[in-house]
Short mmCIF file of C-alpha atoms and ligand atoms in Angstrom, two decimals:
data_model
loop_
_atom_site.label_atom_id
_atom_site.label_comp_id
_atom_site.label_asym_id
_atom_site.label_seq_id
_atom_site.Cartn_x
_atom_site.Cartn_y
_atom_site.Cartn_z
CA GLN A 288 197.76 160.04 -108.86
CA ALA A 289 194.50 157.29 -108.29
CA ASP A 290 196.48 156.09 -104.96
CA ASP A 291 196.61 159.28 -104.24
CA LEU A 292 192.50 159.92 -104.79
CA GLN A 293 191.99 156.89 -103.12
CA HIS A 294 194.02 157.38 -99.99
CA ASP A 295 192.69 160.78 -99.71
CA PHE A 296 189.16 159.71 -99.83
CA ASP A 297 189.53 157.00 -97.74
CA ALA A 298 191.48 159.36 -94.65
CA THR A 299 188.15 161.68 -95.14
CA ILE A 300 186.25 158.69 -94.40
CA SER A 301 188.19 157.63 -91.51
CA ASP A 302 188.68 161.48 -90.33
CA ASP A 303 184.62 161.10 -90.04
CA ARG A 304 184.71 164.68 -92.66
CA ARG A 305 182.30 165.26 -95.03
CA ILE A 306 182.94 163.50 -98.77
CA GLU A 307 181.03 166.79 -101.00
CA PRO A 308 180.41 166.31 -104.49
CA ARG A 309 183.38 167.91 -106.19
CA ASP A 310 185.65 165.42 -104.33
CA TRP A 311 187.22 162.25 -105.90
CA MET A 312 184.91 158.98 -104.58
CA PRO A 313 184.71 155.19 -105.76
CA ASP A 314 181.99 154.78 -107.95
CA ALA A 315 180.43 152.39 -105.39
CA TYR A 316 180.62 154.90 -103.01
CA ARG A 317 178.81 156.88 -106.22
CA LYS A 318 176.23 154.14 -106.96
CA THR A 319 175.08 153.04 -103.26
CA MET A 320 174.46 156.77 -102.12
CA ILE A 321 172.53 157.36 -105.32
CA ARG A 322 170.62 154.26 -104.89
CA GLN A 323 169.93 154.86 -100.95
CA ILE A 324 168.98 158.66 -101.36
CA ALA A 325 166.83 158.25 -104.42
CA GLN A 326 164.95 155.37 -102.72
CA HIS A 327 164.82 157.52 -100.13
CA ALA A 328 163.20 160.61 -101.85
CA HIS A 329 160.82 157.83 -103.29
CA SER A 330 159.92 156.81 -100.03
CA GLU A 331 158.74 160.34 -99.31
CA ILE A 332 156.91 161.15 -102.65
CA ILE A 333 154.69 157.72 -102.08
CA GLY A 334 154.51 158.54 -98.42
CA MET A 335 151.98 161.18 -99.67
CA GLN A 336 149.59 158.91 -101.00
CA PRO A 337 148.19 157.12 -97.90
CA GLU A 338 148.28 160.10 -95.59
CA GLY A 339 146.73 162.36 -98.39
CA ASN A 340 143.87 159.92 -98.27
CA TRP A 341 142.73 161.44 -95.32
CA ILE A 342 142.58 165.30 -95.88
CA THR A 343 139.45 165.91 -97.50
CA ARG A 344 137.96 164.06 -94.45
CA ALA A 345 139.73 165.15 -91.35
CA PRO A 346 137.59 165.44 -88.53
CA SER A 347 138.10 169.46 -88.31
CA LEU A 348 139.55 172.44 -89.80
CA ARG A 349 142.63 172.60 -87.64
CA ARG A 350 143.64 168.55 -88.42
CA LYS A 351 142.91 169.09 -92.02
CA ALA A 352 145.46 172.16 -91.98
CA VAL A 353 147.75 170.15 -89.73
CA LEU A 354 147.46 167.35 -92.35
CA LEU A 355 148.09 169.50 -95.31
CA ALA A 356 150.88 170.70 -93.61
CA LYS A 357 152.59 167.16 -92.90
CA VAL A 358 151.83 166.02 -96.87
CA GLN A 359 153.71 169.38 -97.80
CA ASP A 360 156.38 168.59 -96.04
CA GLU A 361 157.16 165.21 -97.40
CA ALA A 362 156.61 166.57 -100.99
CA GLY A 363 159.55 169.08 -99.67
CA HIS A 364 161.67 166.17 -98.16
CA GLY A 365 161.37 164.14 -101.54
CA MET A 366 162.89 167.35 -103.53
CA TYR A 367 165.18 167.50 -100.93
CA LEU A 368 166.43 164.41 -101.67
CA TYR A 369 166.38 164.32 -105.43
CA SER A 370 168.46 167.60 -105.25
CA ALA A 371 171.34 165.58 -102.82
CA ALA A 372 171.21 162.40 -105.26
CA GLU A 373 171.50 164.94 -108.68
CA THR A 374 174.70 166.35 -106.57
CA LEU A 375 176.20 162.48 -107.30
CA GLY A 376 174.79 162.70 -111.28
CA ALA A 377 171.68 160.95 -111.14
CA ASP A 378 169.09 162.78 -113.50
CA ARG A 379 165.71 163.50 -111.43
CA ALA A 380 163.65 162.06 -114.60
CA ASP A 381 165.51 159.06 -114.59
CA MET A 382 164.98 158.61 -111.31
CA THR A 383 161.34 159.15 -111.44
CA GLY A 384 161.32 156.83 -114.42
CA LYS A 385 162.96 153.92 -112.20
CA LEU A 386 160.82 154.56 -109.39
CA ILE A 387 157.34 154.36 -111.92
CA THR A 388 158.90 150.94 -113.58
CA GLY A 389 159.87 149.28 -110.47
CA ARG A 390 163.91 149.63 -110.86
CA GLN A 391 164.21 151.83 -108.23
CA LYS A 392 162.45 151.13 -104.27
CA TYR A 393 160.67 152.92 -101.91
CA SER A 394 159.79 152.56 -97.98
CA SER A 395 157.90 148.75 -97.86
CA ILE A 396 155.91 150.83 -95.20
CA PHE A 397 153.91 152.66 -97.25
CA ASN A 398 152.08 150.01 -99.48
CA TYR A 399 149.81 149.68 -96.57
CA PRO A 400 146.32 151.16 -96.86
CA THR A 401 144.83 154.06 -94.47
CA LEU A 402 141.83 152.36 -93.20
CA THR A 403 140.49 154.63 -90.55
CA TYR A 404 141.31 158.68 -89.67
CA ALA A 405 143.25 156.98 -86.80
CA ASP A 406 145.92 155.73 -89.23
CA VAL A 407 147.05 159.32 -89.56
CA GLY A 408 147.40 159.28 -85.68
CA VAL A 409 149.70 156.30 -86.00
CA ILE A 410 151.64 157.27 -89.02
CA GLY A 411 152.46 160.15 -87.30
CA TRP A 412 153.62 158.13 -83.97
CA LEU A 413 154.99 154.35 -85.35
CA VAL A 414 156.38 155.64 -89.28
CA ASP A 415 157.61 159.18 -88.32
CA GLY A 416 158.63 157.84 -85.14
CA ALA A 417 160.61 154.97 -86.95
CA ALA A 418 162.04 157.23 -89.68
CA ILE A 419 162.98 159.28 -86.92
CA CYS A 420 165.40 156.55 -85.30
CA ASN A 421 166.67 155.62 -88.93
CA GLN A 422 167.56 159.21 -90.27
CA VAL A 423 168.90 160.95 -86.93
CA PRO A 424 172.60 158.77 -87.43
CA LEU A 425 171.87 159.86 -90.99
CA CYS A 426 172.53 163.24 -89.92
CA ARG A 427 175.93 162.24 -89.52
CA ALA A 428 176.61 160.30 -93.03
CA SER A 429 179.35 160.63 -94.59
CA TYR A 430 178.14 162.20 -97.97
CA GLY A 431 177.92 166.42 -97.35
CA PRO A 432 174.76 166.77 -99.07
CA TYR A 433 172.53 163.75 -97.64
CA ALA A 434 173.91 164.25 -94.07
CA ARG A 435 172.59 168.20 -94.53
CA ALA A 436 169.64 167.31 -95.74
CA MET A 437 168.87 165.26 -92.84
CA VAL A 438 169.09 167.65 -90.65
CA ARG A 439 166.45 169.95 -91.95
CA ILE A 440 164.08 166.93 -92.65
CA CYS A 441 164.64 165.23 -88.90
CA LYS A 442 163.57 168.74 -87.69
CA GLU A 443 160.45 168.31 -89.32
CA GLU A 444 160.00 164.71 -88.62
CA SER A 445 159.72 165.58 -84.64
CA PHE A 446 156.65 167.55 -85.99
CA HIS A 447 155.35 165.07 -87.81
CA GLN A 448 155.80 162.38 -85.06
CA ARG A 449 154.45 165.06 -82.20
CA GLN A 450 151.32 165.41 -84.47
CA GLY A 451 150.52 162.39 -84.52
CA TYR A 452 150.88 161.34 -81.08
CA GLU A 453 148.73 164.07 -79.58
CA LEU A 454 145.97 163.13 -82.18
CA LEU A 455 146.17 159.70 -80.52
CA LEU A 456 146.15 161.08 -76.91
CA THR A 457 142.68 163.16 -78.23
CA MET A 458 141.27 160.12 -79.43
CA MET A 459 142.07 157.95 -76.25
CA ARG A 460 140.34 160.19 -74.31
CA GLY A 461 137.16 160.40 -76.61
CA SER A 462 134.60 157.42 -77.03
CA ASP A 463 135.34 153.71 -76.72
CA LYS A 464 134.65 153.66 -79.90
CA GLN A 465 137.42 155.76 -80.67
CA ARG A 466 139.89 154.11 -78.80
CA ALA A 467 139.28 150.48 -80.70
CA MET A 468 140.07 152.58 -83.65
CA VAL A 469 143.50 153.43 -82.29
CA GLN A 470 144.32 149.92 -81.22
CA GLU A 471 143.18 148.33 -84.23
CA ALA A 472 145.59 150.89 -86.20
CA THR A 473 148.15 149.83 -83.77
CA ASN A 474 147.86 146.55 -84.41
CA ARG A 475 148.24 147.11 -88.39
CA PHE A 476 150.71 149.37 -88.02
CA TRP A 477 153.41 148.00 -85.72
CA TRP A 478 154.97 145.52 -87.25
CA PRO A 479 155.21 147.10 -90.97
CA SER A 480 156.82 149.59 -88.82
CA LEU A 481 159.27 147.39 -87.56
CA MET A 482 160.25 146.41 -91.46
CA MET A 483 160.90 149.76 -92.26
CA PHE A 484 164.45 149.30 -90.59
CA GLY A 485 165.77 146.84 -93.21
CA PRO A 486 166.13 143.03 -93.47
CA PRO A 487 167.57 141.62 -89.99
CA ASP A 488 171.60 142.08 -90.40
CA HIS A 489 172.61 139.23 -91.19
CA ARG A 490 170.10 138.99 -94.55
CA SER A 491 171.39 142.94 -95.28
CA PRO A 492 173.61 142.94 -98.70
CA ASN A 493 174.28 146.73 -97.85
CA THR A 494 174.99 147.44 -94.24
CA GLU A 495 178.40 145.97 -94.00
CA GLN A 496 179.95 148.27 -96.68
CA SER A 497 177.63 151.17 -96.03
CA MET A 498 178.97 150.85 -92.49
CA GLN A 499 182.90 150.81 -93.25
CA TRP A 500 182.03 153.98 -95.46
CA GLY A 501 180.14 156.01 -92.82
CA ILE A 502 176.97 155.67 -94.71
CA LYS A 503 175.39 153.72 -92.08
CA ARG A 504 176.55 154.38 -88.32
CA HIS A 505 174.22 151.75 -87.02
CA THR A 506 172.84 148.41 -88.27
CA ASN A 507 169.08 147.59 -89.19
CA ASP A 508 168.76 145.38 -86.11
CA GLU A 509 170.29 147.92 -83.78
CA LEU A 510 167.97 150.90 -84.95
CA ARG A 511 165.05 148.57 -84.71
CA GLN A 512 165.70 147.86 -81.08
CA ARG A 513 166.34 151.20 -80.39
CA PHE A 514 162.66 152.11 -81.89
CA VAL A 515 160.75 149.34 -79.89
CA ASP A 516 162.79 150.56 -76.61
CA MET A 517 161.16 154.20 -77.22
CA THR A 518 157.99 152.99 -78.28
CA VAL A 519 157.28 150.81 -75.48
CA PRO A 520 156.53 153.25 -72.72
CA GLN A 521 154.75 155.66 -75.54
CA ALA A 522 152.47 152.90 -76.24
CA ALA A 523 151.70 152.45 -72.20
CA LYS A 524 151.03 156.44 -71.91
CA LEU A 525 149.00 156.07 -74.91
CA GLY A 526 146.74 152.90 -73.26
CA VAL A 527 147.60 150.74 -76.38
CA THR A 528 149.03 147.56 -76.61
CA LEU A 529 151.66 146.67 -79.12
CA PRO A 530 150.65 143.48 -80.64
CA ASP A 531 153.63 141.11 -79.91
CA PRO A 532 152.99 138.65 -77.30
CA ASP A 533 156.36 138.47 -76.90
CA LEU A 534 157.38 141.57 -76.30
CA ARG A 535 158.60 142.52 -72.86
CA TRP A 536 161.98 144.07 -71.00
CA ASN A 537 165.00 142.14 -70.50
CA GLU A 538 166.99 143.36 -67.68
CA GLU A 539 170.11 141.50 -68.36
CA ARG A 540 169.68 143.38 -72.01
CA GLY A 541 168.35 146.64 -70.71
CA ARG A 542 166.53 145.85 -73.60
CA HIS A 543 163.11 144.79 -74.49
CA ASP A 544 162.80 141.49 -76.50
CA PHE A 545 160.15 140.92 -78.80
CA GLY A 546 158.18 138.49 -81.42
CA GLU A 547 159.93 137.54 -84.45
CA ILE A 548 159.21 139.48 -87.54
CA ASP A 549 157.43 138.07 -90.39
CA TRP A 550 160.38 138.23 -93.02
CA SER A 551 158.29 136.90 -95.90
CA GLU A 552 156.17 139.19 -95.67
CA PHE A 553 158.68 141.42 -95.82
CA ASP A 554 159.78 139.71 -98.80
CA ALA A 555 156.41 139.38 -100.32
CA VAL A 556 155.73 143.80 -100.16
CA LEU A 557 159.61 144.37 -101.58
CA LYS A 558 158.62 141.83 -104.60
CA GLY A 559 155.10 144.11 -104.97
CA ASP A 560 152.76 141.55 -103.45
CA GLY A 561 151.98 144.40 -100.64
CA PRO A 562 148.34 145.48 -100.48
CA CYS A 563 148.66 148.70 -102.27
CA ASN A 564 152.09 148.51 -104.25
CA THR A 565 149.55 148.26 -107.89
CA GLN A 566 147.74 151.48 -106.18
CA ARG A 567 150.92 153.66 -105.09
CA VAL A 568 152.82 152.87 -108.46
CA GLN A 569 149.74 153.45 -110.59
CA HIS A 570 148.92 156.81 -108.84
CA ARG A 571 152.58 158.02 -109.42
CA ARG A 572 152.67 157.23 -112.82
CA ALA A 573 149.63 158.63 -113.46
CA ALA A 574 150.68 162.16 -111.76
CA HIS A 575 153.95 161.72 -113.51
CA GLU A 576 152.40 161.71 -117.30
CA ASP A 577 149.72 164.25 -116.53
CA GLY A 578 152.47 166.60 -115.49
CA GLU A 579 153.86 166.14 -118.41
CA TRP A 580 152.56 169.68 -119.91
CA VAL A 581 153.52 171.49 -116.83
CA ARG A 582 157.58 169.95 -117.37
CA ASP A 583 157.00 171.26 -121.39
CA ALA A 584 155.77 174.56 -120.93
CA ALA A 585 158.44 175.05 -118.23
CA THR A 586 160.93 173.93 -120.56
CA ALA A 587 159.22 176.01 -123.27
CA TYR A 588 159.36 179.06 -121.06
CA ALA A 589 163.50 178.50 -119.65
CA ALA A 590 164.15 178.31 -123.32
CA LYS A 591 162.22 181.49 -124.41
CA THR A 592 163.93 183.49 -121.48
CA ALA A 593 167.38 182.15 -122.31
CA ALA A 594 167.21 183.17 -125.83
CA ARG A 595 165.75 186.58 -124.92
CA ARG A 596 168.55 187.20 -122.33
CA ALA A 597 171.05 186.34 -125.23
CA GLU A 598 169.73 188.79 -128.01
N1 LIG B 853 161.39 148.97 -97.92
C1 LIG B 853 161.86 148.88 -98.95
N2 LIG B 853 162.60 148.08 -99.31
C2 LIG B 853 163.85 148.19 -98.65
C3 LIG B 853 163.62 148.10 -97.17
C4 LIG B 853 162.15 148.98 -96.90
N3 LIG B 853 161.55 148.89 -95.61
N4 LIG B 853 164.63 147.99 -96.16
C5 LIG B 853 165.58 147.07 -97.01
N5 LIG B 853 164.77 147.57 -98.51
C6 LIG B 853 165.51 146.86 -99.45
C7 LIG B 853 166.68 147.77 -99.69
O1 LIG B 853 166.83 149.09 -100.39
C8 LIG B 853 167.93 146.73 -100.34
O2 LIG B 853 167.59 146.91 -101.77
P1 LIG B 853 168.41 147.37 -102.87
O3 LIG B 853 169.64 146.82 -102.80
O4 LIG B 853 167.97 147.00 -103.63
O5 LIG B 853 168.31 149.08 -102.48
C9 LIG B 853 167.45 145.80 -99.64
O6 LIG B 853 166.16 145.63 -99.20
C10 LIG B 853 168.41 144.85 -98.43
O7 LIG B 853 168.47 146.29 -98.09
P2 LIG B 853 169.73 146.41 -96.74
O8 LIG B 853 169.27 147.00 -95.54
O9 LIG B 853 170.89 145.74 -96.97
O10 LIG B 853 169.94 148.09 -97.76
P3 LIG B 853 170.35 149.80 -96.73
O11 LIG B 853 171.77 149.47 -96.60
O12 LIG B 853 170.10 150.45 -97.89
O13 LIG B 853 169.04 149.64 -95.92
C11 LIG B 853 167.54 150.80 -95.43
C12 LIG B 853 168.06 149.85 -96.05
C13 LIG B 853 167.73 151.06 -93.82
C14 LIG B 853 166.03 151.71 -95.92
C15 LIG B 853 168.43 152.21 -95.77
O14 LIG B 853 168.52 152.19 -97.31
C16 LIG B 853 168.36 153.84 -95.24
O15 LIG B 853 168.48 153.97 -93.97
N6 LIG B 853 167.47 154.31 -95.88
C17 LIG B 853 167.50 156.14 -95.77
C18 LIG B 853 166.19 156.31 -94.89
C19 LIG B 853 165.42 155.82 -95.30
O16 LIG B 853 164.68 155.46 -97.12
N7 LIG B 853 163.42 155.99 -94.92
C20 LIG B 853 162.28 155.54 -95.86
C21 LIG B 853 161.30 155.85 -94.49
S1 LIG B 853 160.53 156.55 -94.97
C22 LIG B 853 160.75 158.05 -95.14
O17 LIG B 853 161.58 158.23 -94.23
C23 LIG B 853 159.00 158.86 -95.16
C24 LIG B 853 158.95 159.68 -93.82
O18 LIG B 853 158.49 161.15 -93.85
C25 LIG B 853 157.88 158.77 -92.73
#
């Protein structure tokens, strides 16, 4: 019986079909899917903080409305993904608890500060651009609810990326000071954006298994390379310089060569020593604790409604 179940699972994966919540799956598959989906959801929720920092100080009503819509989208992406994780038996309160006690991760990129308004554009252009590179293949992930969540999320991410790039194009047509702000923000976010794709393949413990299970369709380095190749012409169009002296087109490879990433910085940020780790987690913890009464009221109300229905 167990062999048949494993056989069906293997056949579904090798036929590139979807695993659905009620299908049998190896415990390790369930575990790694909960790990990846929960951390993806955490990234969306924590990602609201750096951008939210500029909602009250956006330079016009239009920019404020666009930024508000984007931050609300991120919250929605987080809810979507927590629901996908719940289809695997994960508990939302447990996932939040693991986030605020550092037992589950969120994307390193959100541990960097947003120091000027140009950061809002650069996050849209580079961070959401990197997220799109990483998430489009996830629309074909073998776990059904995750892949379907990605389809909706990718559509909204492309709006995020476009609004960021348009914001930067506008600033680049502005004053020297505005152009300098865009260049300075690009200098700060370029390398951390490359780190979003994860450690190099030879140091990625999950990639091989995730590729075999059809969770990942490309390795970390493949997607990172795709992002670099996509971004170089965009930087040229903007008129900003990407802060990598080793970045150059390699005719033979048909790809851009680029400089060595500082993996010690990546490791430090993952260990909790990034510029904003403490502040991001504390903010999320405070929001969770301050929201206790709302959850209690909603639970009490649900219980009362159920009791009334049962009368
Ligand atoms: N930040 C934090 N942790 C990271 C990381 C990063 N940039 N890159 C890798 N890690 C962690 C992994 O989670 C893993 O730790 P774990 O085993 O405790 O989970 C460890 O480093 C080793 O990395 P692996 O490459 O072996 O791990 P994965 O196979 O899971 O690959 C990943 C990492 C590419 C991020 C993959 O998990 C993934 O594609 N996740 C879904 C996409 C995602 O989470 N994107 C977040 C970007 S932000 C975002 O989408 C919001 C948008 O609105 C901007």
